[in-house]
Short mmCIF file of C-alpha atoms in Angstrom, two decimals:
data_model
loop_
_atom_site.label_atom_id
_atom_site.label_comp_id
_atom_site.label_asym_id
_atom_site.label_seq_id
_atom_site.Cartn_x
_atom_site.Cartn_y
_atom_site.Cartn_z
CA MET A 1 -18.18 130.32 38.04
CA GLY A 2 -19.87 127.49 36.52
CA LYS A 3 -20.41 123.70 37.55
CA LEU A 4 -21.43 120.40 36.26
CA ILE A 5 -25.61 119.94 36.02
CA ARG A 6 -27.63 117.21 36.16
CA ASP A 7 -29.06 116.46 32.39
CA ARG A 8 -32.73 117.51 33.48
CA ILE A 9 -31.92 120.41 35.35
CA PRO A 10 -32.63 123.05 32.25
CA GLU A 11 -35.97 120.81 31.43
CA LEU A 12 -36.67 121.47 35.20
CA LEU A 13 -35.43 125.19 35.66
CA GLY A 14 -36.32 126.64 32.45
CA ASP A 15 -35.09 130.40 31.82
CA GLN A 16 -33.89 130.21 35.55
CA ALA A 17 -31.20 127.34 34.48
CA GLY A 18 -29.42 130.27 32.79
CA THR A 19 -26.70 129.41 29.96
CA HIS A 20 -25.75 125.91 29.20
CA ARG A 21 -23.64 123.86 27.02
CA PRO A 22 -22.27 120.15 26.63
CA LEU A 23 -18.54 119.33 27.80
CA ASP A 24 -15.91 117.14 25.69
CA ASP A 25 -14.33 114.33 27.26
CA ASP A 26 -11.80 116.40 29.37
CA ALA A 27 -13.82 119.43 30.31
CA PHE A 28 -16.23 116.93 31.85
CA GLU A 29 -13.40 114.30 33.31
CA THR A 30 -12.40 117.82 35.27
CA ALA A 31 -16.10 119.20 35.65
CA LEU A 32 -16.88 115.59 37.34
CA ARG A 33 -14.13 115.86 39.81
CA GLN A 34 -15.19 118.88 40.96
CA LYS A 35 -18.18 117.57 41.55
CA LEU A 36 -17.30 114.21 43.19
CA GLN A 37 -15.39 116.85 45.44
CA GLU A 38 -18.47 118.91 46.10
CA GLU A 39 -20.58 116.32 46.76
CA VAL A 40 -18.32 114.62 49.00
CA GLN A 41 -17.82 117.67 51.36
CA GLU A 42 -21.56 117.88 50.99
CA TYR A 43 -21.93 114.56 52.72
CA LEU A 44 -19.27 115.23 55.44
CA GLU A 45 -20.87 118.74 56.39
CA GLY A 46 -24.49 117.57 56.54
CA GLY A 47 -24.23 113.31 56.76
CA GLU A 48 -27.76 113.52 54.61
CA VAL A 49 -28.01 110.18 52.90
CA MET A 50 -29.55 111.94 49.71
CA GLU A 51 -25.94 112.87 49.11
CA LEU A 52 -24.38 109.96 49.21
CA ALA A 53 -26.98 108.75 46.17
CA ASP A 54 -25.37 111.59 44.50
CA ILE A 55 -21.53 110.79 44.96
CA LEU A 56 -22.37 107.36 43.26
CA GLU A 57 -24.24 109.12 40.56
CA VAL A 58 -20.55 111.24 39.91
CA VAL A 59 -19.00 108.26 40.36
CA TYR A 60 -21.19 106.10 37.80
CA ALA A 61 -20.36 109.18 35.50
CA LEU A 62 -16.87 108.79 35.86
CA ALA A 63 -16.53 104.86 35.54
CA LYS A 64 -18.60 105.31 32.38
CA LEU A 65 -15.72 107.91 31.16
CA ASP A 66 -13.43 104.54 31.71
CA GLY A 67 -15.87 102.38 29.74
CA VAL A 68 -16.89 100.72 32.86
CA THR A 69 -20.81 100.04 33.39
CA GLU A 70 -22.77 100.45 36.72
CA SER A 71 -22.84 96.55 37.04
CA GLN A 72 -19.06 96.32 36.36
CA LEU A 73 -18.37 98.69 38.81
CA ASP A 74 -20.36 97.31 41.15
CA TYR A 75 -18.82 93.43 40.36
CA PHE A 76 -15.39 95.31 40.61
CA ARG A 77 -16.40 96.22 44.18
CA ALA A 78 -17.87 92.84 45.41
CA GLU A 79 -14.70 91.18 44.12
CA LYS A 80 -12.42 93.25 46.08
CA ALA A 81 -14.92 93.33 48.98
CA ARG A 82 -14.41 88.99 48.45
CA ASP A 83 -10.66 89.48 48.31
CA ARG A 84 -9.74 92.03 51.03
CA GLY A 85 -13.06 92.19 53.00
CA ALA A 86 -15.51 95.36 53.35
CA PHE A 87 -15.65 97.26 56.27
CA GLU A 88 -18.10 95.28 58.41
CA GLN A 89 -16.35 95.03 61.24
CA ARG A 90 -15.47 98.54 61.26
CA LEU A 91 -11.72 97.65 62.21
CA TYR A 92 -9.15 100.55 62.69
CA TRP A 93 -5.36 99.79 62.26
CA GLU A 94 -3.01 102.25 64.55
CA GLY A 95 -0.02 100.90 62.67
CA GLU A 96 2.40 102.71 60.60
#
């Protein structure tokens, strides 16, 4: 079973990296979505901050496929936080 790897992994691992090939846009998006699930699961299981960095990397790649830059994505995030708030007050709604 294959999985999406970071760009420099073949360079860093050499022959140990196995066979690898570039993906077309559709296969890349599918692989990114799978990678996002994998990284979120790893964060939920271990709570390591570096997993959050991995999640961001995948999110940025997905945004790029939609033609959105990292700075545009952060602008959208900030705009939404301004309009609806963030999670600083730790509010939890128990309604339906």
